CSV table of C-alpha atoms in Angstrom, one decimal:
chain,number,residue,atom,x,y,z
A,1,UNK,CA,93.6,-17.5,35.5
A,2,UNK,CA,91.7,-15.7,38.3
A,3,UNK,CA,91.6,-12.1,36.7
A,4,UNK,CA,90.3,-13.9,33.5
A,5,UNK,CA,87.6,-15.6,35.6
A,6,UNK,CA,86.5,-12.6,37.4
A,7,UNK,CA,86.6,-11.2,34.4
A,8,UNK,CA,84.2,-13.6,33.0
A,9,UNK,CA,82.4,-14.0,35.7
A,10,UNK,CA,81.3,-10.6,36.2
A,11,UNK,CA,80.3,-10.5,32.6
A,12,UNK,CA,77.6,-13.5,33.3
A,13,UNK,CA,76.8,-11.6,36.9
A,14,UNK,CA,75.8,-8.2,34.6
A,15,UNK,CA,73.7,-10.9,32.0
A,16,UNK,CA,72.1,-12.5,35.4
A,17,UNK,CA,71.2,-8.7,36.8
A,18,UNK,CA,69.7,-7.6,33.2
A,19,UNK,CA,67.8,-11.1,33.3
A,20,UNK,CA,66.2,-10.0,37.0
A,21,UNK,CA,65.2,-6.7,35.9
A,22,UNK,CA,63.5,-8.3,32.8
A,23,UNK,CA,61.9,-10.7,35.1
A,24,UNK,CA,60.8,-7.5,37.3
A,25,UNK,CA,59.1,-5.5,34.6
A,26,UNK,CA,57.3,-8.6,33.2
A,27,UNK,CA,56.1,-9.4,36.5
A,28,UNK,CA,55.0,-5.4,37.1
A,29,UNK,CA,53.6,-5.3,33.5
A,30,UNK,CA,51.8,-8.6,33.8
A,31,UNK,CA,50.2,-7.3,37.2
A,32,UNK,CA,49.2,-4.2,35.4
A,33,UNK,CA,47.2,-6.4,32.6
A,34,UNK,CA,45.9,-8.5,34.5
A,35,UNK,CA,44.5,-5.5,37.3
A,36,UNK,CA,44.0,-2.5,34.6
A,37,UNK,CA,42.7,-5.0,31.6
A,38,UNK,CA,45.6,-3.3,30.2
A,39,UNK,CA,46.3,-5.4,26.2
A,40,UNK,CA,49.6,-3.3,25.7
A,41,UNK,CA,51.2,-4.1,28.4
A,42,UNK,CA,50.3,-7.8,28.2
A,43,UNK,CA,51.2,-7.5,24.7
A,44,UNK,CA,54.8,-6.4,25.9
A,45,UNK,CA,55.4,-9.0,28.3
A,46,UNK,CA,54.3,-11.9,25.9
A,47,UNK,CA,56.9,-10.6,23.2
A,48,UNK,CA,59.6,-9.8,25.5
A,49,UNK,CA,59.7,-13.8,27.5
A,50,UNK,CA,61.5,-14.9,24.3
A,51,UNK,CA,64.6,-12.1,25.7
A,52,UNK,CA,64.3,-13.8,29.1
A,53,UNK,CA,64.7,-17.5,27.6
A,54,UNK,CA,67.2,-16.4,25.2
A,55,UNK,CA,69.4,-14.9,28.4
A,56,UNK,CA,68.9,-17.9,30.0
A,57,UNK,CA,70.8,-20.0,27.2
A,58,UNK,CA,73.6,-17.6,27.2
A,59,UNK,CA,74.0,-17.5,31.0
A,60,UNK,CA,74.0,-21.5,31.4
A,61,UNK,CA,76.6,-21.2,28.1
A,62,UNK,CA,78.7,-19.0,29.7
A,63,UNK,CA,78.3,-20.9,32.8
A,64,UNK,CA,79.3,-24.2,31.4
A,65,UNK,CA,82.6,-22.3,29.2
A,66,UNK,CA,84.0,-21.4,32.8
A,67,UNK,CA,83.5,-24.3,34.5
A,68,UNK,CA,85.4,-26.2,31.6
A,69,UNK,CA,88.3,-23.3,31.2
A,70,UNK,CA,88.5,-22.2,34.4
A,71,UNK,CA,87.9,-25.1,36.6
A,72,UNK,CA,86.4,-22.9,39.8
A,73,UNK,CA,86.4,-24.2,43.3
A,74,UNK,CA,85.1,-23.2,46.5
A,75,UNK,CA,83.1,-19.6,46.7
A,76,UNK,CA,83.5,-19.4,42.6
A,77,UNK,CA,82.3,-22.6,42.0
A,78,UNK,CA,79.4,-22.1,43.9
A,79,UNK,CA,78.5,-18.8,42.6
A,80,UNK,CA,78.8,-20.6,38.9
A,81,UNK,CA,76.5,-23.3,39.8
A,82,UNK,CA,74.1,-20.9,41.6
A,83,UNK,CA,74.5,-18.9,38.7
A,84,UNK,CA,73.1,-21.3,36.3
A,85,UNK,CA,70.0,-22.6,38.9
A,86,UNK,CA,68.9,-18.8,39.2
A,87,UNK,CA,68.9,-18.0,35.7
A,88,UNK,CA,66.9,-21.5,35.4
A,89,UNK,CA,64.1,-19.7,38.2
A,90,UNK,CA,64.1,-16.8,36.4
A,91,UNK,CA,63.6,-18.1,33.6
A,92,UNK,CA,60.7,-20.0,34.5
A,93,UNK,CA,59.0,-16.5,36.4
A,94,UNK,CA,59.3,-15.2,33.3
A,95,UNK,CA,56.9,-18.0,31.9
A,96,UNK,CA,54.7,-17.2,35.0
A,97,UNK,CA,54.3,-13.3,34.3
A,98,UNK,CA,53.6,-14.2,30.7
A,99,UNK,CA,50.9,-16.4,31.8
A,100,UNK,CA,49.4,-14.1,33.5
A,101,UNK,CA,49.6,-11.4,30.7
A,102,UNK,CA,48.3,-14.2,28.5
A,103,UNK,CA,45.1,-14.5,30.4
A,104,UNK,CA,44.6,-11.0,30.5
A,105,UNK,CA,44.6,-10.9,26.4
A,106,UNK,CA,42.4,-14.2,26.4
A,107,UNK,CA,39.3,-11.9,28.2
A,108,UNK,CA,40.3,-8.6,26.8
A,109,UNK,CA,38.5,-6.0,26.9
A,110,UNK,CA,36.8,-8.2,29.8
A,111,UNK,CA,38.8,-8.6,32.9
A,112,UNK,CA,40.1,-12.1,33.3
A,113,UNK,CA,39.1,-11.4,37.2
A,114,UNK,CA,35.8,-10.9,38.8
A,115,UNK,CA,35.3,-7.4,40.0
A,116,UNK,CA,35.1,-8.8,44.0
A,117,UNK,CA,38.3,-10.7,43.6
A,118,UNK,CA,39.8,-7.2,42.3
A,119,UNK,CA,41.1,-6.3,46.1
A,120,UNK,CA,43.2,-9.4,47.1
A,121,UNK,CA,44.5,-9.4,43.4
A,122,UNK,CA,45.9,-6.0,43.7
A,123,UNK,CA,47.2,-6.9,46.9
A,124,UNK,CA,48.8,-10.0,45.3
A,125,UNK,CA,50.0,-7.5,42.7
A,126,UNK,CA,51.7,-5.3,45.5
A,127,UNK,CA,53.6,-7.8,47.0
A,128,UNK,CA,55.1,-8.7,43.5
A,129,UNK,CA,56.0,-5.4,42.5
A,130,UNK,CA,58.1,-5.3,46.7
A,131,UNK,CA,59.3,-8.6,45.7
A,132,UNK,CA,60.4,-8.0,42.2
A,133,UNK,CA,62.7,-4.8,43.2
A,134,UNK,CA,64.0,-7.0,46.4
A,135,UNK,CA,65.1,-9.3,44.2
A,136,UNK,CA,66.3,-7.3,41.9
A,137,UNK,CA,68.9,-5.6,44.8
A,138,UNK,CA,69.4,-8.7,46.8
A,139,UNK,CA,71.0,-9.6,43.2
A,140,UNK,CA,72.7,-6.8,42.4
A,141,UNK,CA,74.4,-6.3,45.7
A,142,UNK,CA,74.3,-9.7,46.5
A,143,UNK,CA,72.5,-9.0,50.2
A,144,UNK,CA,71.2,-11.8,52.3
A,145,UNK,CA,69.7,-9.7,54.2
A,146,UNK,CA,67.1,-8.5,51.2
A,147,UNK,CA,67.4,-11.9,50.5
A,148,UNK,CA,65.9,-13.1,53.9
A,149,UNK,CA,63.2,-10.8,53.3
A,150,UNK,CA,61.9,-12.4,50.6
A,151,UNK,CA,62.0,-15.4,52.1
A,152,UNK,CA,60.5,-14.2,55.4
A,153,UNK,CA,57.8,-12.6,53.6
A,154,UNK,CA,56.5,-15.0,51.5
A,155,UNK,CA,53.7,-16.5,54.1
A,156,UNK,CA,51.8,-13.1,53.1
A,157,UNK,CA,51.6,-13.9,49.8
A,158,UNK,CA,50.7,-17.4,50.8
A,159,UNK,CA,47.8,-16.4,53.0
A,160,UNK,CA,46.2,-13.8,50.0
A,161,UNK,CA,46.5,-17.1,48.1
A,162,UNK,CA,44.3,-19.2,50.6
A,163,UNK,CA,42.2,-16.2,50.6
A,164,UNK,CA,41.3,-16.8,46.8
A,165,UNK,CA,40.1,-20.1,47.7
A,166,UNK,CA,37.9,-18.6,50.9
A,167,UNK,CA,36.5,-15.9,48.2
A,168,UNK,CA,35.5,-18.3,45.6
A,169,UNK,CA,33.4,-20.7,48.1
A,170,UNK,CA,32.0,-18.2,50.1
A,171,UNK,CA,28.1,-18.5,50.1
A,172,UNK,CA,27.9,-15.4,48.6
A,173,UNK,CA,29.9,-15.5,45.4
A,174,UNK,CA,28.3,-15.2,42.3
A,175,UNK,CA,31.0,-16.0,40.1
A,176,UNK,CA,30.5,-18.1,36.9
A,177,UNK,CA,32.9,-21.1,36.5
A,178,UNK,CA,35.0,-19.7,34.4
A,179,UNK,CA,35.3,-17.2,36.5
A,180,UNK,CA,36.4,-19.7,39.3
A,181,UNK,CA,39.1,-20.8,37.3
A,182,UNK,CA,40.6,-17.7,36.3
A,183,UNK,CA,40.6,-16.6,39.9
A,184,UNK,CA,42.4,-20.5,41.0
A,185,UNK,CA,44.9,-20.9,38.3
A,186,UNK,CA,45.9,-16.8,38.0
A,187,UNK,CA,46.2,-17.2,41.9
A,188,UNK,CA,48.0,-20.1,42.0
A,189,UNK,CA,50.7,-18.3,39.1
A,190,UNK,CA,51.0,-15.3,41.4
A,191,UNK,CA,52.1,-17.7,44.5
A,192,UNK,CA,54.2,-19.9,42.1
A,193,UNK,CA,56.2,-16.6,42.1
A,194,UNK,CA,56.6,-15.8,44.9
A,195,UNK,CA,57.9,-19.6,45.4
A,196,UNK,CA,60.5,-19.3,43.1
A,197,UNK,CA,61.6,-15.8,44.3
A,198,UNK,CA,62.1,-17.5,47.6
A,199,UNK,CA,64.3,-20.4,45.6
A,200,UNK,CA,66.1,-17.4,44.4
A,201,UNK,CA,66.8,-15.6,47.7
A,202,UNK,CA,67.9,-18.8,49.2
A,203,UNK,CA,70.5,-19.3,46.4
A,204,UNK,CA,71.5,-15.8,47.2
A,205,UNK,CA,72.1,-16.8,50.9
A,206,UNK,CA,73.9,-20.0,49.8
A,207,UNK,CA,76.2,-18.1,47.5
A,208,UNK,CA,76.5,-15.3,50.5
A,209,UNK,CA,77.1,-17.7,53.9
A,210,UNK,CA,77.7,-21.0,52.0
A,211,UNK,CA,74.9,-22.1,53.6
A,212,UNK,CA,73.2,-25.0,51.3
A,213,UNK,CA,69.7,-24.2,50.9
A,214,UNK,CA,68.8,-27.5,49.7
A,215,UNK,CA,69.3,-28.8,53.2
A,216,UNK,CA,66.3,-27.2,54.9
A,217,UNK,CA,63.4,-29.5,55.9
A,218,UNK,CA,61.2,-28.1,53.9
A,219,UNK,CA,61.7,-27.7,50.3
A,220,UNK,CA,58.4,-26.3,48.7
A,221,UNK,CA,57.7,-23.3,49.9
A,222,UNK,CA,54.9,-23.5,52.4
A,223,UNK,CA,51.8,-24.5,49.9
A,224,UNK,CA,50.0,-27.9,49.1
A,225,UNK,CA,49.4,-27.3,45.6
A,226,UNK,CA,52.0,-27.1,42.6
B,1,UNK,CA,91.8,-39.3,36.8
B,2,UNK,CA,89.5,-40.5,34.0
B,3,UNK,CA,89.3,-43.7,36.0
B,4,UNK,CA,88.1,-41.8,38.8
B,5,UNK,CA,85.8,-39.7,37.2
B,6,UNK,CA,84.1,-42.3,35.4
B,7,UNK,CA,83.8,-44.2,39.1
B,8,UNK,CA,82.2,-41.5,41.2
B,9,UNK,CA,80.0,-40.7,37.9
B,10,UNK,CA,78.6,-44.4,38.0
B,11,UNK,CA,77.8,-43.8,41.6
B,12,UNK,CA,76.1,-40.1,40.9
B,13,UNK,CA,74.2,-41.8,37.9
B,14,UNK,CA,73.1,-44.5,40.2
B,15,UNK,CA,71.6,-42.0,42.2
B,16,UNK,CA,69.8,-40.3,39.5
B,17,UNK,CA,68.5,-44.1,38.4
B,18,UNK,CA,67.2,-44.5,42.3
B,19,UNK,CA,65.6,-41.5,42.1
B,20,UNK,CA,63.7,-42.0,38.8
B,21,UNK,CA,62.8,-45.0,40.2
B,22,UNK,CA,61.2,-43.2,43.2
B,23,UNK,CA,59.7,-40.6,41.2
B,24,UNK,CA,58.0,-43.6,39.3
B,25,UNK,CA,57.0,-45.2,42.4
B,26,UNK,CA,55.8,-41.7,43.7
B,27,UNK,CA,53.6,-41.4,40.2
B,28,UNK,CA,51.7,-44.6,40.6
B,29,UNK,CA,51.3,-44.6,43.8
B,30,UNK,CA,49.4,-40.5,44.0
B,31,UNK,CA,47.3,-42.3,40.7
B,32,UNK,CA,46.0,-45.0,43.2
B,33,UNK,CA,45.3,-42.7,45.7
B,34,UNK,CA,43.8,-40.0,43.5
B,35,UNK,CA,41.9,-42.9,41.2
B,36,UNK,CA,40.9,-45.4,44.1
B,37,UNK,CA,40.4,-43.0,47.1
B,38,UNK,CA,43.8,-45.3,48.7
B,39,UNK,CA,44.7,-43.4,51.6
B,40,UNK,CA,47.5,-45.6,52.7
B,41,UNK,CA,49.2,-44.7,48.7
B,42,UNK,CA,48.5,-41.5,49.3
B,43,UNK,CA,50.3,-41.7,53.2
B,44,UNK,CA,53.5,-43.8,51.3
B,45,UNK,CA,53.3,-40.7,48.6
B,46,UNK,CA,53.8,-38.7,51.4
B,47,UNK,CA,56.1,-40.1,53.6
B,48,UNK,CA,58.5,-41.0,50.2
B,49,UNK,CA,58.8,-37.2,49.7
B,50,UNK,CA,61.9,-36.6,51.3
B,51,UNK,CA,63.7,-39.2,50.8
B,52,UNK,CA,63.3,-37.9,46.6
B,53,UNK,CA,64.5,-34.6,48.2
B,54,UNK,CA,67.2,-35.9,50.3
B,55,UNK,CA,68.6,-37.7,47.2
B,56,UNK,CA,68.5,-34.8,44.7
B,57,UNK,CA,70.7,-32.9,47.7
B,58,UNK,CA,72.9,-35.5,47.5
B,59,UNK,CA,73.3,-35.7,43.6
B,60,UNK,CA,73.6,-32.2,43.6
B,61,UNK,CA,76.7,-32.3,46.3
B,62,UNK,CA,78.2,-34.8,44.5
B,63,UNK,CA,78.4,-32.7,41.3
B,64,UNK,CA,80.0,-30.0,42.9
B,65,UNK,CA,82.3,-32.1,44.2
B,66,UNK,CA,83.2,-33.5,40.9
B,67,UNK,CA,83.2,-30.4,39.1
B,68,UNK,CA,85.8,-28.9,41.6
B,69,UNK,CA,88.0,-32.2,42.0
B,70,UNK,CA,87.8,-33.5,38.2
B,71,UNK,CA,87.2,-30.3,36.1
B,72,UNK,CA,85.3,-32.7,33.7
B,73,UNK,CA,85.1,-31.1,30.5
B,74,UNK,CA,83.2,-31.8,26.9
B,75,UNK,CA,80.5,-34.9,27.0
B,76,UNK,CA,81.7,-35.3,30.8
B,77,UNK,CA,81.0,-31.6,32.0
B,78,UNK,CA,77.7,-32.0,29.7
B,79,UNK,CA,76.8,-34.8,31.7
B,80,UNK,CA,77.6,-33.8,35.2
B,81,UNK,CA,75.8,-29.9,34.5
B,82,UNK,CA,72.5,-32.4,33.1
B,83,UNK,CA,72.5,-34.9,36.3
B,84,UNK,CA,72.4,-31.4,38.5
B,85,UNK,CA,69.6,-30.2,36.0
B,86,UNK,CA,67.8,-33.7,36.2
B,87,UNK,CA,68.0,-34.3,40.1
B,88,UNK,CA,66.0,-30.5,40.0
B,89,UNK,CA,63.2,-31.8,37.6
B,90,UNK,CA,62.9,-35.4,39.4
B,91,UNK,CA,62.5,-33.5,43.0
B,92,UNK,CA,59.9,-31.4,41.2
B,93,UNK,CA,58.1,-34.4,40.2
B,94,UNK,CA,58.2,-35.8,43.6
B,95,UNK,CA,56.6,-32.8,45.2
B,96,UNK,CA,53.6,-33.0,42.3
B,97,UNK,CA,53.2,-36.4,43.0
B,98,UNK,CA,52.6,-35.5,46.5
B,99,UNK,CA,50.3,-32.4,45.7
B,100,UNK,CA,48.3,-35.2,44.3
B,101,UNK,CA,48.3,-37.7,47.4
B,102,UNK,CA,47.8,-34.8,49.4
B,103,UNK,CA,44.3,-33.9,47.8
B,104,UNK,CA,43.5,-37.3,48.1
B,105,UNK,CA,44.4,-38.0,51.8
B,106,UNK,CA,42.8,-34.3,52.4
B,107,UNK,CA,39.2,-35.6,50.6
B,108,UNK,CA,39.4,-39.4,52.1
B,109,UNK,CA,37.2,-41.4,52.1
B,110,UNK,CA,35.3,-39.2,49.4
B,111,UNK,CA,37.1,-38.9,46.5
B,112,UNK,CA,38.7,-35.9,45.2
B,113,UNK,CA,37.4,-36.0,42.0
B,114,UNK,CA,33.9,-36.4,40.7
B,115,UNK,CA,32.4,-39.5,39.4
B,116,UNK,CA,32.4,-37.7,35.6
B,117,UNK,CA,35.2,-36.4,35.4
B,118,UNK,CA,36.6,-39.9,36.7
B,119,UNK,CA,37.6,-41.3,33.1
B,120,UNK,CA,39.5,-38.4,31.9
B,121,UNK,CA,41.7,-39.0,35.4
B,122,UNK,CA,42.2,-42.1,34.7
B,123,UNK,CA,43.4,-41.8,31.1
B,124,UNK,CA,45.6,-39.2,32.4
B,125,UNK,CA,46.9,-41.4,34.9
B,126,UNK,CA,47.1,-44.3,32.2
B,127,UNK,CA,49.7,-41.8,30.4
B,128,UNK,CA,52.0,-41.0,32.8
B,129,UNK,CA,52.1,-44.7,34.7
B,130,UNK,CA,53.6,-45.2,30.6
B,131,UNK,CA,55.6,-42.1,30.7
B,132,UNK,CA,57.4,-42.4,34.3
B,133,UNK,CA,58.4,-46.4,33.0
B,134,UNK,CA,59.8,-44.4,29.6
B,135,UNK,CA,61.5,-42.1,32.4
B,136,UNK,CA,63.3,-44.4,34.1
B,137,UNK,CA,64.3,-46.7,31.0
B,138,UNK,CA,65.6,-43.8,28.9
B,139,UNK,CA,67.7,-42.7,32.0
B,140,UNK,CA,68.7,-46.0,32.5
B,141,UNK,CA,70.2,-46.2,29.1
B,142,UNK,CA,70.6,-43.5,28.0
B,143,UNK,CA,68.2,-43.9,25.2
B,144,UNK,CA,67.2,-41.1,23.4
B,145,UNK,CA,64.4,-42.9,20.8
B,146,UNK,CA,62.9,-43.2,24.5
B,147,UNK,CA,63.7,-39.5,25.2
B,148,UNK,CA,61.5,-39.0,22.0
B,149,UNK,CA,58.7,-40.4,22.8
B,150,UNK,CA,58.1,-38.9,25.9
B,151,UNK,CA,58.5,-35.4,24.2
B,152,UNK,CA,56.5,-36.2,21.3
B,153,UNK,CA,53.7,-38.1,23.4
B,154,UNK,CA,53.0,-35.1,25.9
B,155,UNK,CA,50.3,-33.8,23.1
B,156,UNK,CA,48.2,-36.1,24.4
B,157,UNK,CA,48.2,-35.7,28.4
B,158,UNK,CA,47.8,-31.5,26.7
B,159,UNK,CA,44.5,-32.6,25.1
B,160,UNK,CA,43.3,-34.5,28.1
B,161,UNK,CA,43.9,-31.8,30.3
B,162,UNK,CA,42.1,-29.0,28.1
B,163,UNK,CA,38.7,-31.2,28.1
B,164,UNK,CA,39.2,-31.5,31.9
B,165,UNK,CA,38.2,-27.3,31.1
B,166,UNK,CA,35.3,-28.6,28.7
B,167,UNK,CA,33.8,-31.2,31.1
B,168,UNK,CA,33.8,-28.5,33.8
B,169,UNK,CA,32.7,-25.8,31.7
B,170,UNK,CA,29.9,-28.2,30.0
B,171,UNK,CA,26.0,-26.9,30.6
B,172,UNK,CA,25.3,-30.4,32.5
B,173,UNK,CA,28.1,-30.0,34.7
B,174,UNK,CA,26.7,-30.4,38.2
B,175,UNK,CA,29.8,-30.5,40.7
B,176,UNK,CA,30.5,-27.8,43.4
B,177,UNK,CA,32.5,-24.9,43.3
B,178,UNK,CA,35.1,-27.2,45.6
B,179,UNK,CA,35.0,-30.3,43.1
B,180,UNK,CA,35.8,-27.9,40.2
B,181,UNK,CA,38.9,-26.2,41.9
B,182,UNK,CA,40.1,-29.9,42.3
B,183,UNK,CA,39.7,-30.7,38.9
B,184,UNK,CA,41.2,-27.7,38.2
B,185,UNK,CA,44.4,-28.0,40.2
B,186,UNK,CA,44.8,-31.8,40.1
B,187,UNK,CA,44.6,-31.5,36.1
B,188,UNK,CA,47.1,-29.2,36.4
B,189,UNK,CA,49.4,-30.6,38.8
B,190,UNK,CA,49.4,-34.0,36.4
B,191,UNK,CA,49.3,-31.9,33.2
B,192,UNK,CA,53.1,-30.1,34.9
B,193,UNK,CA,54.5,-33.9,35.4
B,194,UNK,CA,54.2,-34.6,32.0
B,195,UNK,CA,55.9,-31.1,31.4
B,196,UNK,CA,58.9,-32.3,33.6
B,197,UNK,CA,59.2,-35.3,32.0
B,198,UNK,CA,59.8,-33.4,28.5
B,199,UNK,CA,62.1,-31.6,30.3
B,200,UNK,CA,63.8,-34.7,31.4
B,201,UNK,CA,63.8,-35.6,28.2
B,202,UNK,CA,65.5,-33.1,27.0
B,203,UNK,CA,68.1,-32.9,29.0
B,204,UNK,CA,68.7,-36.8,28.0
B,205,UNK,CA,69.1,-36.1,24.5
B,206,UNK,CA,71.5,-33.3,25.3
B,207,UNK,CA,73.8,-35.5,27.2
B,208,UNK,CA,73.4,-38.6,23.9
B,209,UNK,CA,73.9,-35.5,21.1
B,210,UNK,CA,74.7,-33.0,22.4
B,211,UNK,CA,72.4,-31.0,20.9
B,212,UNK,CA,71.1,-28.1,23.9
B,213,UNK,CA,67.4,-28.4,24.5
B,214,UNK,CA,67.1,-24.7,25.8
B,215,UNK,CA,67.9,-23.8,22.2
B,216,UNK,CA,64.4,-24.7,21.3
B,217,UNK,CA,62.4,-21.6,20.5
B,218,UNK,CA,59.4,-22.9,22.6
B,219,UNK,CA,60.6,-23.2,26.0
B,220,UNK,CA,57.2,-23.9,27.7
B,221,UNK,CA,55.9,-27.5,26.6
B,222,UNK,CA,52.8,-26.2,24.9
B,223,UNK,CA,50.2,-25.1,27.8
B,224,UNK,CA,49.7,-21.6,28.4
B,225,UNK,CA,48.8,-21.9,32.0
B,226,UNK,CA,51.5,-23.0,34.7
């Protein structure tokens, strides 16, 4: 029973790793439309989310098929059930990258962000991209320690999201209004990310050290808006 | 063992029942406080939040437990793999709810949203004081005609939220850059409770069918922002 498990299990663990690095180049291709107005790449990251919700379903099948055959306790039974939230979170920054790939196609040839809000949005695009391939690692090698990275680092990406809000009130911004709510909503997707990344990494330390991540005092990740 | 499995599922599903209720309460309370300027629902909203969380945690241990002492399999593994899923959307709720009492406390005793765009709010808050009552029924009893109308109703909240973007966007608009990034983000944050609920929904007529709602090809409930 336990080879055929590890067997299986490893099968949905390659499926789960495939599904990060999907998530990774939509997030990387969606920063790149959104910062370089570039159409193809948005183009590529709308058509490819229907992959990422497609490996989803097969992960939580596959998911579901072992816990019926193979009845897992202990350390497998958490990895299945972690298994099937992180492919749920990845799923949904897939969603997240395609939104922001969708709102670059919306103003194309325009750019869906003002030219002075250009800075912290490449800085917000930077952090993805370190984030992306951290958690694309902390997966693979299943590495708290890449994992408490992500979590650690997530107040930077927080604070170049309140810095959105300071740019767009600032006496001096000339912005139209739909300006304002491009830079709000594409702002707010960007830290919705990095959110769920964290989600992620602390389902990584759960699976590594047991430790529940669902027990911390704080469950949303350090931000007052959804 | 059936005996026992279908006694310590009564007590998980009584759970989930408690915390639809709370998500309910949490719903209609952020309204008032969002609608009326009622700082004291918004300070409940507030104070309610962990209790939603510390109940999903709960659910969530439960499950495992069941999963590794029962090895529930068919309709009964369907239903213990939905309750995990279910406890995740209600705790999402909860926090949204709060987003909301939380822009409310924040602007107190002005309002957070402005006079005009004070009718659309409410209509949106009309909808999903109907749709958290259809929550908690259909979960109640399992009833998936419920399940349907919440799926089929969410059109509607969509439209409301898209001419929250008209009224803002509308030549005689005359509210400040900081009145538009609450419309903004407080439409949204409603307009995402109505997408839980569909995903609730969901997950509902998967357990009565068994038919797998991630098999839809739209995964995102109709918005193309998150």
């Amino acid at each position: 029973m336990r080879v055929i498990f590890n067997e299986e299990m490893r099968a949905v663990a390659d499926d789960l790793d495939t599904m990060a690095q999907d998530v990774r180049r939509a997030i990387n291709l969606s920063c790149t439309a959104l910062l370089k107005s570039d159409v193809e790449a948005a183009q590529s990251v709308i058509d490819g989310d229907s992959a990422i919700d497609n490996l989803e379903s097969s992960i939580l099948d596959q998911c579901v098929k072992l816990l019926a055959k193979q009845n897992p306790v202990a350390t497998d039974l958490r990895v299945v059930v972690s298994t099937m939230r992180l492919a749920s979170t990845f799923e949904r920054m897939g969603d997240l990258a395609r939104h922001l790939a969708e709102a670059a196609r919306r103003t194309y040839p325009q750019s869906a962000i003002t030219p002075d809000a250009m800075p912290l949005f490449t800085q917000m695009g930077d952090f993805l991209t370190v984030m992306a391939d951290r958690m694309v690692s902390m997966l693979a090698d299943r590495d708290a320690k890449t994992a408490e990275q992500i979590i650690l680092s997530d107040d930077q990406l927080d604070a170049l999201h309140h810095k959105t809000f300071d740019l767009v009130l600032a006496d001096d911004w000339t912005g139209s209004r739909q300006d304002l709510i491009n830079v709000v909503l594409l702002a707010r997707f960007m830290e919705r990310l990095g959110d769920h990344a964290v989600s992620a990494a602390r389902r990584v330390v759960y699976i590594v050290s047991g430790f529940d991540p669902t027990k911390e005092p704080s469950r949303d990740e350090g931000t007052d808006i959804d």
